[in-house]
Amino acid sequence: MKTAELSEKILSGDRRALARAITLVESGRDDHRVAATELLDLLAKSGRQALRIGLSGTPGVGKSTFVESFGMMLVAQGLRVAVLAVDPSSARTGGSILGDKTRMEQLSRQKAAFIRPSPSQTNLGGVARRTREAVALCEAAGFDVVLIETVGVGQSETVVAQMSDLFLLLLAPAGGDELQGVKRGIMEMADIILVNKADGDLKSAAMRTCADYSGALRLLRKRPQDPEGYPKAQTVSALQEAGLDSAWADMKTLVEWRQDRGHWSGTRAEQARYWFAEDVRQALLARLKTPWAQGRMTELSDQVAQGAVSPTAAAQEMLKGLGVAG
Ligand SMILES: Nc1nc2c(ncn2[C@@H]2O[C@H](COP(=O)(O)OP(=O)(O)OP(=O)(O)O)[C@@H](O)[C@H]2O)c(=O)[nH]1
């Protein structure tokens, strides 16, 4: 199919065309990359934007259950919802977190929903670019909300936060009164912390955990792009579909505030800068991974170790070989 034709179909909301385009951006083949870039350029002209919501949480915290019930709630409100995943561990576990669609049984059957598993790649940089491009494709296809889910592995939260308008951190009720070892950096990225499983026997533990996090969030510096009271923590039960509407109301409050004050477009512009620099960095790193480059690195590094050449001169030599010397 020609790029222009694929683009038309995506713009008209053709889901198979969207799936095909995502496969195209996920491909490592050079000719596919050229076509993908062309397609993304064409689609960017549509100017369509979705609300991009990043969602992170450790395995078992209830992400799939949350995406299912939250997604269904949005669909019931007439919104179109796409779900993507960033899962650098998918190659290791042999399947992605969203590979098993039966875990989002209802949502995956909705015409207004689109669920796409994480591409199976170990390299986070590669997964990040492909996911970012898949987000752009979903926006062009007219989705209102794009949920980008990740397990808290390595840097994957940062990657997702950098491509989201809102970042949600899903937590489970803690046993004791200590915070669950959530790294400060991750808490700082969160716009809203959702303590899940606030139902049945777990309800009071969930409320305690939520109070602990509310306290911890108050100690963080208030961000200029946020209204009073944000970032915030609240309890939900994905299983019983409780608290989801109030969480959605809070998300909308935050979004409207940021849009009214220009923070929304400011953040997107910053993210675009970040991904531009990141793409350059990744491309340069890829050059270092070719067999020639690795062999040459070893050679030069041996010479440096023997004192035959200085580190600076060897680095210059290497860069010249890579064609990037200044
Ligand atoms: N009580 C209760 N259990 C829940 C809730 N949400 C999820 N669970 C249960 O928690 C377990 C894990 O839920 P998942 O949705 O598969 O969790 P996940 O975070 O997607 O897990 P991974 O895919 O392994 O990352 C399941 O047994 C769910 O039924 C909730 O709101 N309340």
Short mmCIF file of C-alpha atoms and ligand atoms in Angstrom, two decimals:
data_model
loop_
_atom_site.label_atom_id
_atom_site.label_comp_id
_atom_site.label_asym_id
_atom_site.label_seq_id
_atom_site.Cartn_x
_atom_site.Cartn_y
_atom_site.Cartn_z
CA MET A 1 0.00 0.00 0.00
CA LYS A 2 1.23 3.48 -0.84
CA THR A 3 2.05 5.77 2.06
CA ALA A 4 -0.54 8.34 0.97
CA GLU A 5 -3.24 5.69 0.84
CA LEU A 6 -2.29 4.33 4.25
CA SER A 7 -2.36 7.86 5.61
CA GLU A 8 -5.89 8.47 4.24
CA LYS A 9 -7.13 5.24 5.77
CA ILE A 10 -5.66 6.06 9.17
CA LEU A 11 -7.23 9.52 9.10
CA SER A 12 -10.58 7.94 8.31
CA GLY A 13 -10.24 5.78 11.43
CA ASP A 14 -9.52 2.46 9.71
CA ARG A 15 -8.20 0.26 12.52
CA ARG A 16 -6.50 -2.27 10.27
CA ALA A 17 -4.60 0.52 8.59
CA LEU A 18 -3.58 1.79 12.03
CA ALA A 19 -2.36 -1.66 13.08
CA ARG A 20 -0.45 -1.95 9.83
CA ALA A 21 1.15 1.45 10.30
CA ILE A 22 2.26 0.53 13.83
CA THR A 23 3.87 -2.62 12.44
CA LEU A 24 5.62 -0.38 9.92
CA VAL A 25 7.05 1.96 12.58
CA GLU A 26 8.12 -1.06 14.64
CA SER A 27 10.09 -2.53 11.75
CA GLY A 28 13.86 -2.21 11.76
CA ARG A 29 14.16 -2.45 7.96
CA ASP A 30 15.65 0.61 6.30
CA ASP A 31 13.00 0.88 3.57
CA HIS A 32 10.27 0.57 6.22
CA ARG A 33 11.91 3.33 8.22
CA VAL A 34 11.82 5.62 5.20
CA ALA A 35 8.14 4.85 4.60
CA ALA A 36 7.35 5.28 8.30
CA THR A 37 8.99 8.70 8.44
CA GLU A 38 7.10 9.76 5.33
CA LEU A 39 3.83 8.51 6.80
CA LEU A 40 4.37 10.28 10.13
CA ASP A 41 5.16 13.52 8.30
CA LEU A 42 1.96 13.25 6.29
CA LEU A 43 -0.14 12.50 9.36
CA ALA A 44 1.40 15.28 11.45
CA LYS A 45 -0.42 17.72 9.17
CA SER A 46 -3.76 16.59 10.60
CA GLY A 47 -2.87 18.36 13.83
CA ARG A 48 -5.04 15.93 15.80
CA GLN A 49 -4.13 15.52 19.44
CA ALA A 50 -5.19 13.07 22.08
CA LEU A 51 -4.81 13.19 25.82
CA ARG A 52 -1.75 11.04 26.45
CA ILE A 53 -1.89 9.35 29.82
CA GLY A 54 1.14 7.45 31.09
CA LEU A 55 0.48 4.71 33.62
CA SER A 56 3.10 2.93 35.65
CA GLY A 57 2.99 0.30 38.36
CA THR A 58 4.81 -2.81 39.44
CA PRO A 59 3.52 -6.24 38.30
CA GLY A 60 0.38 -7.31 40.10
CA VAL A 61 -0.68 -3.86 41.22
CA GLY A 62 -3.66 -4.06 38.88
CA LYS A 63 -2.67 -2.13 35.76
CA SER A 64 -4.53 -4.39 33.35
CA THR A 65 -7.64 -4.34 35.55
CA PHE A 66 -7.40 -0.55 35.82
CA VAL A 67 -6.96 -0.05 32.07
CA GLU A 68 -9.93 -2.33 31.46
CA SER A 69 -12.31 -0.54 33.82
CA PHE A 70 -11.00 2.99 33.27
CA GLY A 71 -11.00 2.43 29.51
CA MET A 72 -14.55 1.08 29.61
CA MET A 73 -15.67 4.12 31.60
CA LEU A 74 -14.19 6.47 28.99
CA VAL A 75 -15.73 4.50 26.14
CA ALA A 76 -19.11 4.72 27.89
CA GLN A 77 -18.64 8.50 27.84
CA GLY A 78 -18.28 8.38 24.08
CA LEU A 79 -14.49 8.65 23.99
CA ARG A 80 -12.18 6.59 21.80
CA VAL A 81 -9.34 4.96 23.73
CA ALA A 82 -6.05 3.50 22.52
CA VAL A 83 -3.79 1.45 24.80
CA LEU A 84 -0.07 1.05 24.14
CA ALA A 85 2.69 -0.43 26.26
CA VAL A 86 6.35 0.18 26.93
CA ASP A 87 7.77 -3.04 28.21
CA PRO A 88 11.51 -3.44 27.82
CA SER A 89 11.32 -6.79 29.57
CA SER A 90 8.94 -8.33 27.04
CA ALA A 91 11.72 -10.11 25.18
CA ARG A 92 12.86 -11.68 28.42
CA THR A 93 9.46 -12.87 29.59
CA GLY A 94 8.54 -14.01 26.11
CA GLY A 95 5.36 -12.00 26.01
CA SER A 96 4.41 -8.45 26.66
CA ILE A 97 2.30 -7.20 29.53
CA LEU A 98 -0.49 -6.53 27.13
CA GLY A 99 0.17 -9.55 24.96
CA ASP A 100 -2.68 -11.38 26.55
CA LYS A 101 -5.67 -9.34 25.51
CA THR A 102 -8.02 -11.57 27.41
CA ARG A 103 -6.95 -9.62 30.47
CA MET A 104 -8.76 -6.66 28.95
CA GLU A 105 -11.53 -8.76 27.65
CA GLN A 106 -14.28 -6.19 27.52
CA LEU A 107 -12.18 -3.28 26.33
CA SER A 108 -10.54 -5.26 23.54
CA ARG A 109 -13.99 -5.99 22.11
CA GLN A 110 -14.99 -2.34 21.90
CA LYS A 111 -15.09 -0.63 18.53
CA ALA A 112 -13.98 2.59 20.22
CA ALA A 113 -10.90 0.93 21.74
CA PHE A 114 -7.60 -0.17 20.29
CA ILE A 115 -5.08 -2.24 22.24
CA ARG A 116 -1.57 -2.80 21.04
CA PRO A 117 1.05 -4.89 22.87
CA SER A 118 4.57 -3.62 23.38
CA PRO A 119 6.97 -4.31 20.53
CA SER A 120 9.30 -7.12 21.57
CA GLN A 121 12.61 -5.36 21.86
CA THR A 122 15.12 -5.35 24.64
CA ASN A 123 16.52 -1.95 23.78
CA LEU A 124 14.54 0.71 25.64
CA GLY A 125 15.65 3.42 23.21
CA GLY A 126 14.17 1.48 20.30
CA VAL A 127 10.95 0.71 22.16
CA ALA A 128 10.64 4.36 23.15
CA ARG A 129 10.85 5.67 19.62
CA ARG A 130 8.43 3.11 18.27
CA THR A 131 5.93 3.77 21.05
CA ARG A 132 6.18 7.51 20.54
CA GLU A 133 5.48 7.00 16.85
CA ALA A 134 2.59 4.66 17.65
CA VAL A 135 1.14 7.40 19.88
CA ALA A 136 1.31 9.83 16.95
CA LEU A 137 -0.44 7.29 14.72
CA CYS A 138 -3.23 6.79 17.28
CA GLU A 139 -3.69 10.55 17.53
CA ALA A 140 -4.00 10.85 13.76
CA ALA A 141 -6.51 7.98 13.82
CA GLY A 142 -8.72 10.17 15.99
CA PHE A 143 -8.39 8.59 19.43
CA ASP A 144 -9.29 10.93 22.26
CA VAL A 145 -7.21 9.24 24.93
CA VAL A 146 -4.00 7.24 24.51
CA LEU A 147 -3.02 5.22 27.56
CA ILE A 148 0.65 4.27 27.66
CA GLU A 149 1.28 1.56 30.18
CA THR A 150 4.58 0.43 31.64
CA VAL A 151 5.95 -1.81 34.34
CA GLY A 152 8.43 -0.07 36.56
CA VAL A 153 11.52 -1.52 34.95
CA GLY A 154 14.72 0.50 34.69
CA GLN A 155 14.13 3.80 32.98
CA SER A 156 10.81 2.88 31.43
CA GLU A 157 8.87 5.30 33.66
CA THR A 158 10.98 8.22 32.50
CA VAL A 159 10.44 7.21 28.90
CA VAL A 160 6.67 7.03 29.36
CA ALA A 161 6.52 10.25 31.37
CA GLN A 162 8.40 12.01 28.56
CA MET A 163 5.72 11.12 26.07
CA SER A 164 2.68 11.72 28.29
CA ASP A 165 0.59 14.74 29.16
CA LEU A 166 -0.36 13.16 32.46
CA PHE A 167 1.49 10.53 34.43
CA LEU A 168 -0.32 8.18 36.79
CA LEU A 169 1.39 5.95 39.30
CA LEU A 170 -0.62 2.94 40.40
CA LEU A 171 0.24 1.47 43.80
CA ALA A 172 -1.09 -1.35 45.94
CA PRO A 173 -2.01 -0.97 49.62
CA ALA A 174 1.11 -1.31 51.77
CA GLY A 175 1.23 -3.77 54.66
CA GLY A 176 2.87 -1.55 57.23
CA ASP A 177 2.93 2.19 57.53
CA GLU A 178 6.12 2.66 55.56
CA LEU A 179 6.04 3.93 51.99
CA GLN A 180 6.61 1.06 49.61
CA GLY A 181 10.11 1.95 48.59
CA VAL A 182 8.85 3.98 45.66
CA LYS A 183 11.79 5.95 44.42
CA ARG A 184 11.55 9.68 44.94
CA GLY A 185 12.26 10.34 41.28
CA ILE A 186 9.24 8.30 40.26
CA MET A 187 7.02 10.04 42.77
CA GLU A 188 8.19 13.36 41.39
CA MET A 189 7.07 12.34 37.94
CA ALA A 190 3.56 11.38 39.05
CA ASP A 191 0.69 13.82 38.59
CA ILE A 192 -1.73 11.55 40.36
CA ILE A 193 -0.95 8.56 42.56
CA LEU A 194 -3.71 5.98 42.58
CA VAL A 195 -3.73 3.50 45.43
CA ASN A 196 -5.60 0.57 43.91
CA LYS A 197 -7.47 -2.31 45.56
CA ALA A 198 -9.32 -0.02 47.97
CA ASP A 199 -12.03 -2.61 48.50
CA GLY A 200 -12.99 -5.36 50.94
CA ASP A 201 -10.30 -6.29 53.46
CA LEU A 202 -7.76 -4.08 51.74
CA LYS A 203 -9.77 -0.89 51.95
CA SER A 204 -8.43 0.46 55.24
CA ALA A 205 -4.83 -0.40 54.29
CA ALA A 206 -5.38 1.39 50.98
CA MET A 207 -6.66 4.47 52.75
CA ARG A 208 -3.68 4.50 55.12
CA THR A 209 -1.28 4.10 52.21
CA CYS A 210 -3.03 6.90 50.38
CA ALA A 211 -2.71 9.20 53.42
CA ASP A 212 1.01 8.38 53.64
CA TYR A 213 1.51 9.30 50.00
CA SER A 214 -0.57 12.44 50.28
CA GLY A 215 1.77 13.49 53.09
CA ALA A 216 4.86 12.60 51.08
CA LEU A 217 3.57 14.51 48.05
CA ARG A 218 2.99 17.63 50.13
CA LEU A 219 6.69 17.60 50.95
CA LEU A 220 7.61 17.77 47.30
CA ARG A 221 8.01 21.13 45.66
CA LYS A 222 4.80 22.34 44.03
CA ARG A 223 5.24 22.50 40.27
CA PRO A 224 4.46 25.75 38.50
CA GLN A 225 2.28 23.94 35.97
CA ASP A 226 -0.05 22.59 38.67
CA PRO A 227 -3.02 24.04 40.53
CA GLU A 228 -3.23 23.89 44.33
CA GLY A 229 -3.51 20.37 45.70
CA TYR A 230 -1.56 18.65 42.90
CA PRO A 231 0.12 16.25 42.58
CA LYS A 232 -2.35 14.24 44.60
CA ALA A 233 -2.98 10.72 45.85
CA GLN A 234 -6.32 9.00 45.92
CA THR A 235 -7.75 5.51 46.32
CA VAL A 236 -9.47 3.50 43.60
CA SER A 237 -10.74 -0.01 43.12
CA ALA A 238 -10.20 -1.07 39.55
CA LEU A 239 -11.99 -4.32 40.29
CA GLN A 240 -15.12 -2.67 41.71
CA GLU A 241 -14.84 0.34 39.42
CA ALA A 242 -14.81 2.68 42.39
CA GLY A 243 -13.15 6.09 42.39
CA LEU A 244 -12.47 6.02 38.66
CA ASP A 245 -14.85 8.85 37.87
CA SER A 246 -13.32 11.11 40.50
CA ALA A 247 -9.82 10.22 39.28
CA TRP A 248 -10.93 11.17 35.75
CA ALA A 249 -12.41 14.43 37.03
CA ASP A 250 -9.07 15.26 38.68
CA MET A 251 -7.21 14.48 35.49
CA LYS A 252 -9.49 16.79 33.52
CA THR A 253 -9.05 19.58 36.09
CA LEU A 254 -5.29 19.30 35.73
CA VAL A 255 -5.43 19.20 31.95
CA GLU A 256 -7.71 22.24 31.69
CA TRP A 257 -5.54 24.20 34.08
CA ARG A 258 -2.43 23.44 32.08
CA GLN A 259 -4.11 24.16 28.75
CA ASP A 260 -5.45 27.50 29.96
CA ARG A 261 -2.02 28.62 31.13
CA GLY A 262 0.02 27.36 28.20
CA HIS A 263 1.78 24.68 30.25
CA TRP A 264 0.26 21.95 28.12
CA SER A 265 1.81 23.13 24.86
CA GLY A 266 4.97 24.16 26.72
CA THR A 267 5.44 20.63 28.02
CA ARG A 268 4.80 19.11 24.61
CA ALA A 269 7.38 21.45 23.09
CA GLU A 270 9.92 20.42 25.76
CA GLN A 271 9.15 16.77 25.10
CA ALA A 272 9.69 17.30 21.36
CA ARG A 273 13.10 18.81 22.13
CA TYR A 274 13.93 15.90 24.40
CA TRP A 275 13.03 13.30 21.75
CA PHE A 276 14.94 15.12 19.06
CA ALA A 277 18.11 15.06 21.20
CA GLU A 278 17.41 11.49 22.22
CA ASP A 279 17.07 10.35 18.61
CA VAL A 280 20.41 11.93 17.73
CA ARG A 281 21.99 10.26 20.75
CA GLN A 282 20.50 6.86 19.88
CA ALA A 283 21.63 7.13 16.26
CA LEU A 284 25.18 7.94 17.38
CA LEU A 285 25.17 5.07 19.85
CA ALA A 286 23.95 2.73 17.12
CA ARG A 287 27.02 3.65 15.07
CA LEU A 288 29.18 2.45 17.92
CA LYS A 289 27.50 -0.93 17.90
CA THR A 290 28.46 -2.01 14.39
CA PRO A 291 31.04 -4.84 14.22
CA TRP A 292 33.56 -2.48 12.62
CA ALA A 293 33.14 0.08 15.41
CA GLN A 294 33.38 -2.49 18.15
CA GLY A 295 36.53 -3.99 16.65
CA ARG A 296 38.10 -0.58 16.23
CA MET A 297 37.18 0.38 19.79
CA THR A 298 38.96 -2.73 21.08
CA GLU A 299 42.04 -2.03 18.96
CA LEU A 300 42.30 1.58 20.03
CA SER A 301 41.54 0.78 23.62
CA ASP A 302 44.42 -1.76 23.66
CA GLN A 303 46.74 0.87 22.25
CA VAL A 304 45.63 3.32 24.92
CA ALA A 305 46.21 0.72 27.64
CA GLN A 306 49.76 0.09 26.33
CA GLY A 307 50.48 3.79 26.37
CA ALA A 308 51.06 3.80 22.62
CA VAL A 309 48.51 6.55 22.12
CA SER A 310 46.77 9.00 24.44
CA PRO A 311 43.06 8.57 25.26
CA THR A 312 42.30 11.92 23.62
CA ALA A 313 44.10 11.08 20.40
CA ALA A 314 42.51 7.63 20.29
CA ALA A 315 39.05 9.14 20.80
CA GLN A 316 39.70 11.60 17.95
CA GLU A 317 40.81 8.74 15.76
CA MET A 318 37.69 6.73 16.58
CA LEU A 319 35.37 9.66 15.91
CA LYS A 320 37.08 10.32 12.62
CA GLY A 321 36.49 6.70 11.67
CA LEU A 322 32.81 7.08 12.55
CA GLY A 323 32.59 10.20 10.45
CA VAL A 324 31.53 12.41 13.32
CA ALA A 325 34.78 14.18 14.17
CA GLY A 326 34.39 17.92 14.57
N1 LIG B 1 -9.10 -6.56 45.41
C1 LIG B 1 -8.70 -6.05 44.25
N2 LIG B 1 -7.93 -6.78 43.44
C2 LIG B 1 -7.52 -6.23 42.27
C3 LIG B 1 -7.90 -4.92 41.89
N3 LIG B 1 -7.33 -4.66 40.69
C4 LIG B 1 -6.64 -5.75 40.34
N4 LIG B 1 -6.77 -6.72 41.28
C5 LIG B 1 -6.20 -8.07 41.24
O1 LIG B 1 -4.79 -7.99 41.28
C6 LIG B 1 -4.23 -9.02 40.45
C7 LIG B 1 -3.30 -8.38 39.43
O2 LIG B 1 -4.08 -7.58 38.55
P1 LIG B 1 -3.58 -7.20 37.10
O3 LIG B 1 -4.54 -6.22 36.57
O4 LIG B 1 -3.29 -8.41 36.30
O5 LIG B 1 -2.20 -6.50 37.47
P2 LIG B 1 -1.06 -5.92 36.54
O6 LIG B 1 -0.48 -4.77 37.27
O7 LIG B 1 -1.60 -5.67 35.17
O8 LIG B 1 -0.05 -7.06 36.52
P3 LIG B 1 1.12 -7.34 35.44
O9 LIG B 1 0.43 -7.53 34.13
O10 LIG B 1 1.74 -8.58 35.99
O11 LIG B 1 2.02 -6.16 35.45
C8 LIG B 1 -5.40 -9.76 39.83
O12 LIG B 1 -5.65 -10.91 40.59
C9 LIG B 1 -6.53 -8.77 39.94
O13 LIG B 1 -7.80 -9.40 40.02
C10 LIG B 1 -8.74 -4.17 42.77
O14 LIG B 1 -9.13 -3.03 42.53
N5 LIG B 1 -9.10 -4.80 43.93
#
